[in-house]
Coordinates of C-alpha atoms in Angstrom, one line a residue:
Chain H
M2 CA 110.1 26.1 -68.0
H3 CA 109.8 23.0 -66.7
R4 CA 106.0 22.6 -65.6
R5 CA 104.8 19.3 -67.5
T6 CA 102.0 17.5 -67.8
L7 CA 103.1 14.7 -66.0
M8 CA 103.1 11.1 -66.8
L9 CA 102.6 10.3 -70.4
G10 CA 100.4 7.4 -70.0
S11 CA 98.6 6.3 -66.6
G12 CA 99.3 3.1 -64.7
A13 CA 96.5 1.8 -66.0
A14 CA 97.1 2.5 -69.7
L15 CA 100.0 0.3 -69.1
L16 CA 98.1 -2.8 -67.7
G17 CA 96.5 -3.5 -70.2
A18 CA 92.3 -3.5 -70.4
R19 CA 91.9 -6.8 -68.4
E20 CA 94.2 -5.5 -65.5
A21 CA 93.4 -2.0 -65.5
A22 CA 89.3 -2.8 -64.8
A23 CA 90.8 -5.0 -61.8
A24 CA 93.4 -2.4 -60.8
G25 CA 90.1 -0.4 -60.6
A26 CA 91.3 2.7 -57.8
L27 CA 93.9 3.4 -59.3
S28 CA 93.3 4.1 -62.5
D29 CA 90.8 7.1 -59.6
P30 CA 91.6 10.0 -60.9
G31 CA 91.9 11.1 -57.6
L32 CA 95.5 10.3 -57.2
P33 CA 98.5 11.4 -57.7
A34 CA 99.1 11.5 -61.7
G35 CA 103.0 9.6 -60.8
T36 CA 101.3 7.5 -57.9
R37 CA 99.1 5.9 -61.4
E38 CA 102.5 5.8 -63.1
V39 CA 104.4 3.7 -60.5
A40 CA 101.6 1.3 -59.5
E41 CA 101.1 -1.7 -60.9
M42 CA 99.5 -6.1 -60.6
A43 CA 102.2 -7.3 -59.3
S44 CA 101.9 -10.9 -57.2
P45 CA 105.1 -11.3 -54.6
P46 CA 105.6 -14.9 -53.2
G47 CA 103.0 -15.9 -51.3
K48 CA 100.3 -12.8 -52.7
V49 CA 98.5 -13.1 -56.0
K50 CA 97.4 -9.9 -58.3
L51 CA 97.8 -6.9 -55.7
I52 CA 99.2 -3.4 -56.8
R53 CA 102.3 -3.2 -56.5
L54 CA 103.5 1.1 -55.1
T55 CA 106.4 0.3 -53.9
D56 CA 108.9 -3.3 -54.2
R57 CA 111.7 -1.4 -51.4
P58 CA 110.5 -1.4 -48.8
P59 CA 107.5 -3.6 -50.0
N60 CA 104.2 -1.4 -50.2
Y61 CA 101.0 -3.2 -52.2
E62 CA 97.5 -3.0 -51.9
T63 CA 95.2 -4.9 -52.6
P64 CA 92.2 -3.9 -55.7
L65 CA 88.8 -3.7 -54.8
E66 CA 87.4 -7.1 -56.1
A67 CA 88.7 -8.5 -53.0
F68 CA 86.7 -6.7 -51.0
R69 CA 83.6 -8.6 -52.4
T70 CA 83.5 -11.1 -49.8
P71 CA 83.7 -10.2 -46.0
I72 CA 86.8 -12.2 -45.0
T73 CA 89.9 -11.0 -46.8
P74 CA 91.7 -13.5 -48.7
N75 CA 95.7 -14.3 -47.3
N76 CA 97.0 -14.3 -50.9
R77 CA 95.3 -10.7 -51.6
F78 CA 95.9 -9.1 -48.0
F79 CA 97.5 -5.7 -48.0
V80 CA 101.2 -5.5 -47.4
R81 CA 102.9 -2.3 -45.5
Y82 CA 106.9 -1.8 -44.7
H83 CA 108.1 1.3 -43.3
L84 CA 111.8 -0.1 -43.6
A85 CA 113.6 -2.3 -46.3
E86 CA 115.3 -5.3 -44.4
L87 CA 113.4 -7.5 -43.6
P88 CA 113.7 -10.7 -41.4
T89 CA 113.7 -13.8 -44.1
M90 CA 111.6 -17.3 -44.0
A91 CA 115.2 -19.1 -41.9
E92 CA 115.7 -16.2 -39.8
L93 CA 112.5 -16.0 -38.6
K94 CA 112.6 -20.9 -38.2
D95 CA 114.0 -19.3 -34.5
W96 CA 112.1 -16.7 -33.5
T97 CA 112.0 -15.5 -29.8
L98 CA 109.6 -13.8 -28.0
T99 CA 111.7 -11.4 -25.3
L100 CA 109.7 -9.9 -22.4
G101 CA 110.2 -7.2 -20.0
G102 CA 111.0 -3.5 -19.3
D103 CA 111.5 -1.7 -16.0
A104 CA 107.8 -1.8 -15.2
A105 CA 107.7 -5.8 -15.6
A106 CA 108.4 -7.6 -12.8
G107 CA 110.8 -9.8 -14.0
T108 CA 111.5 -11.0 -17.7
A109 CA 111.1 -14.1 -20.3
K110 CA 111.7 -15.3 -23.2
L111 CA 108.9 -17.4 -25.2
T112 CA 109.6 -19.6 -28.9
L113 CA 106.0 -20.0 -30.9
A114 CA 105.1 -23.6 -28.9
D115 CA 105.9 -21.8 -25.9
L116 CA 102.9 -19.5 -26.8
R117 CA 100.7 -21.5 -28.1
R118 CA 100.2 -23.1 -24.9
L119 CA 98.8 -20.1 -23.8
P120 CA 94.9 -20.8 -23.9
A121 CA 93.8 -19.5 -27.7
A122 CA 91.5 -17.1 -28.7
E123 CA 90.0 -15.1 -31.8
V124 CA 88.8 -12.1 -32.9
T125 CA 87.9 -11.3 -37.0
A126 CA 88.8 -7.1 -37.4
V127 CA 89.7 -5.4 -39.6
C128 CA 93.6 -4.1 -40.2
Q129 CA 93.9 -0.7 -41.7
C130 CA 96.6 1.3 -42.4
A131 CA 95.7 4.4 -41.0
G132 CA 97.1 6.3 -44.7
N133 CA 94.3 3.9 -46.4
R134 CA 93.3 6.8 -49.3
R135 CA 95.9 9.0 -48.2
G136 CA 96.2 9.3 -52.3
L137 CA 93.0 10.7 -52.7
F138 CA 93.3 13.9 -50.2
S139 CA 93.0 16.6 -51.9
P140 CA 95.5 18.6 -51.8
H141 CA 97.6 15.4 -51.5
V142 CA 99.9 15.8 -48.9
P143 CA 103.2 13.2 -48.8
G144 CA 103.6 9.9 -47.7
V145 CA 102.7 6.3 -49.6
Q146 CA 99.4 7.1 -51.7
W147 CA 97.4 4.7 -50.9
S148 CA 94.1 4.3 -53.2
I149 CA 91.2 2.3 -50.9
G150 CA 93.0 -0.6 -50.4
A151 CA 95.9 -0.8 -47.7
M152 CA 92.3 -2.8 -45.2
G153 CA 92.0 -6.2 -44.7
C154 CA 89.6 -8.3 -42.6
A155 CA 90.8 -11.0 -41.0
R156 CA 90.6 -14.5 -38.4
W157 CA 92.9 -13.9 -36.2
R158 CA 93.5 -16.4 -34.3
G159 CA 96.3 -16.3 -31.0
A160 CA 96.8 -15.9 -27.4
R161 CA 95.3 -12.7 -25.4
L162 CA 98.8 -10.1 -24.8
R163 CA 97.5 -9.4 -21.5
D164 CA 97.5 -13.3 -20.7
V165 CA 101.1 -13.1 -22.2
L166 CA 102.6 -10.1 -20.0
K167 CA 100.7 -11.9 -16.7
L168 CA 104.1 -14.6 -17.4
V169 CA 105.9 -11.3 -16.7
G170 CA 104.7 -9.8 -14.1
M171 CA 104.2 -5.7 -13.8
K172 CA 105.1 -3.3 -11.6
P173 CA 102.5 -0.7 -11.0
E174 CA 103.9 2.2 -12.4
A175 CA 103.2 0.9 -15.7
L176 CA 101.9 2.9 -18.5
E177 CA 103.3 1.0 -21.5
V178 CA 103.1 -1.6 -23.0
R179 CA 105.8 -1.2 -26.1
F180 CA 106.2 -3.5 -29.5
H181 CA 109.6 -4.5 -31.4
G182 CA 109.8 -6.0 -34.7
S183 CA 112.7 -7.9 -36.8
D184 CA 111.9 -4.9 -39.9
H185 CA 114.8 -2.7 -39.7
G186 CA 115.6 0.4 -43.0
P187 CA 119.0 -0.5 -44.4
L188 CA 121.3 2.2 -42.3
S189 CA 121.3 2.8 -38.6
E190 CA 120.2 6.2 -38.2
T191 CA 117.1 5.3 -39.2
P192 CA 114.4 5.0 -36.1
I193 CA 114.0 1.9 -35.8
F194 CA 110.2 0.9 -36.5
R195 CA 108.9 0.3 -32.1
K196 CA 105.4 1.4 -31.1
S197 CA 103.9 1.0 -27.7
L198 CA 99.8 1.4 -26.8
P199 CA 98.3 2.1 -23.5
M200 CA 97.9 -0.2 -20.5
A201 CA 94.1 0.1 -21.0
R202 CA 94.5 -1.5 -24.8
A203 CA 97.4 -4.1 -24.1
L204 CA 95.2 -5.4 -21.4
D205 CA 91.5 -5.6 -23.4
P206 CA 91.0 -9.1 -24.0
N207 CA 90.9 -8.5 -27.8
T208 CA 94.9 -7.6 -27.8
L209 CA 96.1 -11.0 -29.3
I210 CA 99.8 -11.7 -30.1
A211 CA 98.3 -13.7 -33.4
W212 CA 100.1 -16.7 -34.9
E213 CA 96.9 -17.4 -37.3
M214 CA 95.4 -15.9 -40.1
N215 CA 92.1 -17.3 -41.6
G216 CA 92.9 -20.0 -40.6
A217 CA 96.3 -20.8 -41.7
A218 CA 99.9 -19.7 -40.4
L219 CA 100.6 -15.6 -40.8
P220 CA 102.1 -15.1 -44.3
L221 CA 105.1 -13.9 -44.3
A222 CA 104.5 -10.5 -45.4
N223 CA 102.0 -10.6 -42.9
G224 CA 104.0 -11.0 -39.8
F225 CA 104.8 -14.2 -39.5
P226 CA 105.1 -16.0 -37.3
A227 CA 103.1 -13.6 -34.9
R228 CA 102.6 -10.1 -34.9
I229 CA 100.2 -7.9 -32.3
I230 CA 96.4 -7.5 -33.6
V231 CA 95.1 -4.5 -32.1
P232 CA 91.4 -4.8 -33.0
G233 CA 89.5 -1.0 -33.6
W234 CA 92.9 0.8 -33.9
T235 CA 94.4 1.1 -36.7
A236 CA 97.1 -1.4 -38.3
T237 CA 100.7 1.1 -37.1
Y238 CA 100.0 -0.7 -33.6
W239 CA 99.7 -4.5 -35.1
M240 CA 103.6 -5.1 -35.0
K241 CA 104.6 -7.8 -37.5
H242 CA 107.3 -10.5 -36.4
V243 CA 107.2 -9.3 -32.6
T244 CA 110.9 -9.9 -31.3
S245 CA 110.2 -7.8 -27.8
I246 CA 107.6 -6.4 -25.8
D247 CA 107.7 -4.3 -22.6
I248 CA 106.2 -3.6 -19.7
T249 CA 107.3 0.5 -19.3
S250 CA 106.8 2.9 -17.1
A251 CA 107.5 6.4 -19.6
A252 CA 105.9 7.1 -22.4
D253 CA 107.5 5.7 -25.9
D254 CA 109.6 9.0 -27.7
G255 CA 110.3 7.5 -30.6
F256 CA 109.8 8.8 -34.1
W257 CA 107.0 6.4 -34.7
M258 CA 104.8 6.7 -31.6
Q259 CA 105.8 10.9 -31.0
K260 CA 106.7 12.9 -34.6
A261 CA 104.8 10.3 -36.9
Y262 CA 101.1 8.7 -37.1
R263 CA 100.0 11.9 -35.3
V264 CA 96.7 14.0 -36.0
P265 CA 95.4 17.1 -34.5
H266 CA 93.4 17.6 -31.4
G267 CA 89.7 16.5 -31.3
V268 CA 89.2 16.3 -35.1
F269 CA 88.9 12.4 -35.0
P270 CA 87.1 11.6 -31.4
A271 CA 89.1 8.5 -30.1
A272 CA 86.2 6.2 -28.0
A273 CA 89.2 5.2 -25.2
P274 CA 92.3 7.8 -25.0
F275 CA 95.9 7.6 -25.3
P276 CA 96.9 10.3 -22.6
S277 CA 100.1 9.6 -22.2
Q278 CA 101.1 9.9 -26.0
D279 CA 99.2 13.3 -25.8
T280 CA 101.3 16.1 -26.2
A281 CA 100.6 19.7 -26.9
Q282 CA 100.9 19.8 -30.4
N283 CA 99.0 16.4 -31.4
S284 CA 97.7 13.1 -31.1
P285 CA 98.3 10.0 -31.8
V286 CA 96.2 7.8 -34.6
T287 CA 94.0 5.6 -33.1
D288 CA 90.7 4.5 -33.8
I289 CA 89.8 3.4 -37.2
V290 CA 87.1 5.8 -38.8
V291 CA 83.8 4.9 -39.6
N292 CA 83.7 3.8 -43.6
T293 CA 82.5 1.9 -46.9
L294 CA 83.5 1.3 -49.7
V295 CA 81.3 0.6 -52.7
T296 CA 82.2 -3.1 -54.5
D297 CA 79.5 -2.8 -57.4
P298 CA 79.7 -1.1 -59.3
V299 CA 82.7 -0.1 -59.9
A300 CA 83.2 2.7 -61.5
D301 CA 82.7 3.5 -64.7
S302 CA 81.4 0.7 -65.6
R303 CA 77.8 -0.2 -67.3
V304 CA 74.3 -0.6 -65.3
H305 CA 71.1 -1.5 -66.5
A306 CA 68.4 1.5 -66.4
G307 CA 65.6 -1.1 -65.5
G308 CA 67.4 -1.6 -62.7
F309 CA 70.7 -3.0 -60.3
E310 CA 72.1 -3.9 -57.5
V311 CA 74.6 -1.3 -55.3
R312 CA 76.9 -3.4 -52.5
G313 CA 79.9 -2.5 -50.6
I314 CA 81.4 -2.9 -47.2
A315 CA 81.1 -1.2 -44.6
W316 CA 83.4 -0.4 -41.3
D317 CA 84.2 1.4 -37.9
G318 CA 87.0 0.7 -34.7
G319 CA 84.4 -1.5 -33.0
S320 CA 81.3 0.2 -32.1
G321 CA 79.7 -1.8 -35.5
I322 CA 77.7 -0.8 -38.2
H323 CA 74.4 1.1 -37.7
Q324 CA 72.9 1.6 -41.0
V325 CA 73.9 2.1 -45.2
E326 CA 72.3 5.3 -47.1
V327 CA 72.6 5.0 -50.7
S328 CA 72.3 8.4 -52.8
I329 CA 71.6 8.3 -56.5
D330 CA 70.5 12.0 -56.1
E331 CA 73.6 14.2 -54.7
G332 CA 72.8 13.4 -51.2
K333 CA 69.4 14.9 -51.8
T334 CA 67.5 11.6 -50.7
W335 CA 69.3 8.6 -49.2
Q336 CA 67.4 5.6 -48.9
T337 CA 69.2 2.7 -46.3
A338 CA 70.6 0.2 -47.7
K339 CA 70.3 -4.3 -45.8
L340 CA 73.4 -5.0 -43.6
D341 CA 74.6 -8.8 -44.4
K342 CA 75.8 -11.4 -41.8
D343 CA 77.3 -9.6 -38.3
L344 CA 81.2 -10.8 -37.6
G345 CA 81.4 -9.5 -35.1
P346 CA 82.0 -4.9 -34.3
F347 CA 85.5 -5.2 -35.6
A348 CA 84.6 -7.3 -38.6
F349 CA 83.8 -5.5 -42.4
R350 CA 80.0 -5.9 -42.5
A351 CA 79.1 -6.5 -46.0
W352 CA 75.6 -4.1 -47.4
R353 CA 73.7 -4.6 -50.4
H354 CA 70.8 -2.2 -52.1
P355 CA 68.5 -2.4 -55.5
I356 CA 68.2 0.4 -57.3
A357 CA 65.1 0.6 -58.7
R358 CA 64.5 2.3 -62.3
V359 CA 66.8 5.2 -63.5
A360 CA 66.8 7.2 -66.6
P361 CA 69.1 6.0 -68.7
G362 CA 72.4 8.4 -68.7
P363 CA 75.1 8.8 -66.5
V364 CA 74.7 7.9 -62.7
A365 CA 76.4 8.9 -59.6
L366 CA 76.3 6.5 -56.4
R367 CA 77.2 8.3 -53.3
V368 CA 77.3 6.4 -49.8
R369 CA 77.6 6.5 -46.0
A370 CA 78.3 4.8 -43.2
T371 CA 76.5 5.3 -39.6
A372 CA 78.6 3.6 -37.0
N373 CA 76.6 2.1 -33.8
N374 CA 79.0 5.4 -31.6
G375 CA 76.2 7.3 -34.0
A376 CA 79.4 8.0 -35.9
V377 CA 78.4 9.5 -39.9
Q378 CA 80.9 9.4 -42.6
P379 CA 81.3 13.6 -43.8
D380 CA 80.9 14.9 -46.8
Q381 CA 84.3 16.5 -47.0
L382 CA 87.4 15.2 -46.1
M383 CA 88.1 15.6 -42.9
F384 CA 92.2 17.4 -43.6
N385 CA 94.9 16.4 -41.4
P386 CA 98.4 17.5 -42.7
A387 CA 99.3 13.5 -43.1
G388 CA 96.9 12.0 -44.4
Y389 CA 95.2 9.6 -42.3
H390 CA 91.8 8.8 -41.6
N391 CA 90.4 10.0 -45.0
N392 CA 87.1 8.6 -44.7
A393 CA 84.7 11.4 -46.7
V394 CA 81.5 10.2 -48.8
R395 CA 82.8 9.1 -52.2
T396 CA 81.1 9.4 -55.3
V397 CA 81.0 6.4 -58.0
H398 CA 80.2 6.9 -61.6
V399 CA 78.2 4.6 -63.3
V400 CA 76.2 4.9 -66.6
A401 CA 72.9 3.8 -67.4
A402 CA 71.5 2.0 -69.8
Chain M
M22 CA 133.2 7.8 -46.5
H23 CA 129.2 7.7 -46.2
R24 CA 129.5 8.0 -50.1
I25 CA 131.5 4.6 -50.1
A26 CA 129.1 3.1 -47.7
L27 CA 125.9 3.4 -49.2
A28 CA 127.0 2.8 -51.9
M29 CA 128.2 -0.1 -51.1
L30 CA 125.2 -1.3 -48.8
L31 CA 123.4 -0.8 -52.9
A32 CA 125.8 -3.2 -54.5
A33 CA 125.1 -6.2 -51.6
A34 CA 121.2 -5.1 -51.5
P35 CA 119.6 -8.5 -51.4
V36 CA 116.3 -9.7 -53.2
L37 CA 114.1 -9.5 -50.5
A38 CA 111.6 -12.4 -50.3
I39 CA 108.7 -10.6 -49.5
A40 CA 109.0 -7.8 -53.3
D41 CA 109.9 -8.9 -56.4
D42 CA 112.5 -6.6 -57.6
V43 CA 111.5 -4.3 -60.1
P44 CA 113.7 -1.4 -61.6
A45 CA 112.2 2.8 -61.7
P46 CA 113.6 4.9 -63.5
L47 CA 114.1 8.2 -63.3
R48 CA 113.8 11.1 -65.5
P49 CA 116.4 12.1 -67.5
G50 CA 118.1 16.1 -65.9
A51 CA 121.1 17.3 -64.1
G52 CA 121.0 16.1 -60.7
Q53 CA 119.6 12.2 -61.8
E54 CA 122.5 10.5 -60.6
T55 CA 122.8 11.9 -58.1
V56 CA 119.3 12.1 -57.2
E57 CA 119.5 8.0 -57.6
R58 CA 122.3 7.3 -55.7
I59 CA 121.8 9.0 -52.7
C60 CA 117.8 8.7 -52.5
S61 CA 117.6 5.1 -53.4
G62 CA 119.3 3.9 -50.4
C63 CA 116.8 3.2 -47.8
H64 CA 114.0 2.6 -50.4
T65 CA 112.9 2.6 -54.3
T66 CA 113.0 5.9 -56.5
S67 CA 109.8 4.9 -56.7
Y68 CA 108.6 7.5 -53.1
I69 CA 109.8 10.0 -55.5
R70 CA 107.4 8.9 -58.6
M71 CA 104.7 8.6 -56.7
N72 CA 105.0 11.8 -54.4
A73 CA 104.8 13.8 -58.3
P74 CA 103.6 16.3 -59.1
F75 CA 101.9 18.1 -56.5
L76 CA 105.0 18.7 -54.0
S77 CA 105.8 22.7 -53.8
E78 CA 109.5 23.8 -54.0
A79 CA 109.2 24.7 -49.9
Q80 CA 107.6 20.7 -49.6
W81 CA 110.7 18.7 -51.6
K82 CA 112.9 21.5 -49.5
A83 CA 110.7 20.0 -45.8
E84 CA 111.2 16.0 -47.3
V85 CA 114.7 16.5 -48.1
T86 CA 115.6 18.2 -44.7
K87 CA 113.7 15.1 -42.8
M88 CA 115.2 12.8 -45.0
R89 CA 119.1 14.3 -43.5
Q90 CA 118.0 14.8 -40.3
V91 CA 115.5 12.0 -39.2
F92 CA 116.4 9.3 -41.2
G93 CA 119.8 9.9 -41.2
A94 CA 120.1 10.3 -44.9
P95 CA 123.7 10.5 -46.4
I96 CA 123.6 13.9 -48.1
E97 CA 126.1 16.3 -48.1
D98 CA 126.0 20.0 -47.6
D99 CA 127.3 20.8 -51.0
E100 CA 124.5 18.4 -52.9
V101 CA 121.4 19.6 -51.1
A102 CA 120.8 22.3 -53.9
E103 CA 121.8 20.0 -56.7
I104 CA 118.9 17.4 -55.4
L105 CA 116.3 19.9 -55.0
A106 CA 116.9 21.3 -57.8
Y107 CA 116.7 18.4 -59.7
L108 CA 113.5 17.2 -57.5
I109 CA 111.7 20.0 -58.2
A110 CA 112.4 20.1 -62.2
E111 CA 111.4 17.0 -62.6
Y112 CA 108.8 16.1 -59.7
G113 CA 108.0 19.4 -58.1
A114 CA 103.9 20.9 -58.7
P115 CA 103.5 22.3 -61.8
K116 CA 104.6 26.2 -61.4

């Protein structure tokens, strides 16, 4: 009775042609119709032209055009919060970081100046939401319906987390390092957003507590004044506005570790295990999976039948990109693309590939990446109920003329 | 009790420095007012619109149960049926 062909007018139709082209991926027919209706270009404070999915809490994704460079500018970097009560710049002026926990040998309270006195380290790394491309799942699963832009790559500068932990020292029973930030839910009944890392990852020299992003202070919406950086792991561990760090002897049993961000056992092999968070039912989401994004040509655009270039980026969880291949015959044959400059194993790797003369008419471009650890993007979506790690090979349809 | 708390909270909802502020109207229908009141307490109702129209009756039921039991949404027992009927009718998967 109430069956409807839902949502008159897609988001793209409401935007006007130029903005729709910029939104690109959000007119993707693979997204739920309701998502296409809700999504709009927006420039919230400190940001320019992102795609707004929700304003409260703020969830904004980066449009395709901003991935034409392997470093994502701070004002185009995506924004993701679970909980809607956010700290203000005024509150964060008095920011301090509390160190402790039952498996810490001592406690400490640091200011930003204290933190900046530690030796600084820098890493170029992709920050990608585990649910990036959830909106393109088939069948759809509930959650924030991200298209391709819940990710970005930046140069992060800060102190090594292990140097910070050394300030308090740890007991032999130390098992996890747990983070808490300053965003919370409007109702106190909602579980606080808390995340933990296994000791080995916390002590990894690449794991930072960063105060700088691409040479500038972190934008408010990306975790000002300091956030955790876990190169190679999905953004859920990259705690924003981190206010406390606890070394614990027990596995964190909060909702955001034990119930959310879980994947079925064995579907996504991880480089390093997180045994204290494995349960009989499932495992925690950890490593970013190998993936590519075609930035040019844009879907549904016209290309020259006389020849054109395919360009994009590829990335994985830190083994680095081995090769990127392009197919224009539905995957029967593959041509190897040229990889651009290497910005490090955790960064976006730009690539390009010239396509010679093609017959006028529709062209279906398929691109797949292989990581140095041997992982290849799958042809089919690796379905999982909460919609993580969508790295299925995609097809970009264009028309040659 | 819960209802009053939530209404006050909504009235006092701060304009967030990080986000812009946009109204997110839901479709008119029986139960709309209840859903708007309860389901905008912690997040915009765009969470509902964005997740449509693909959730089955059972999936919407699971979502409402999750909001209540996991996130602490203040939903009275006698409001559940009205909320579900609205979500399924206006934002459910085509049958």
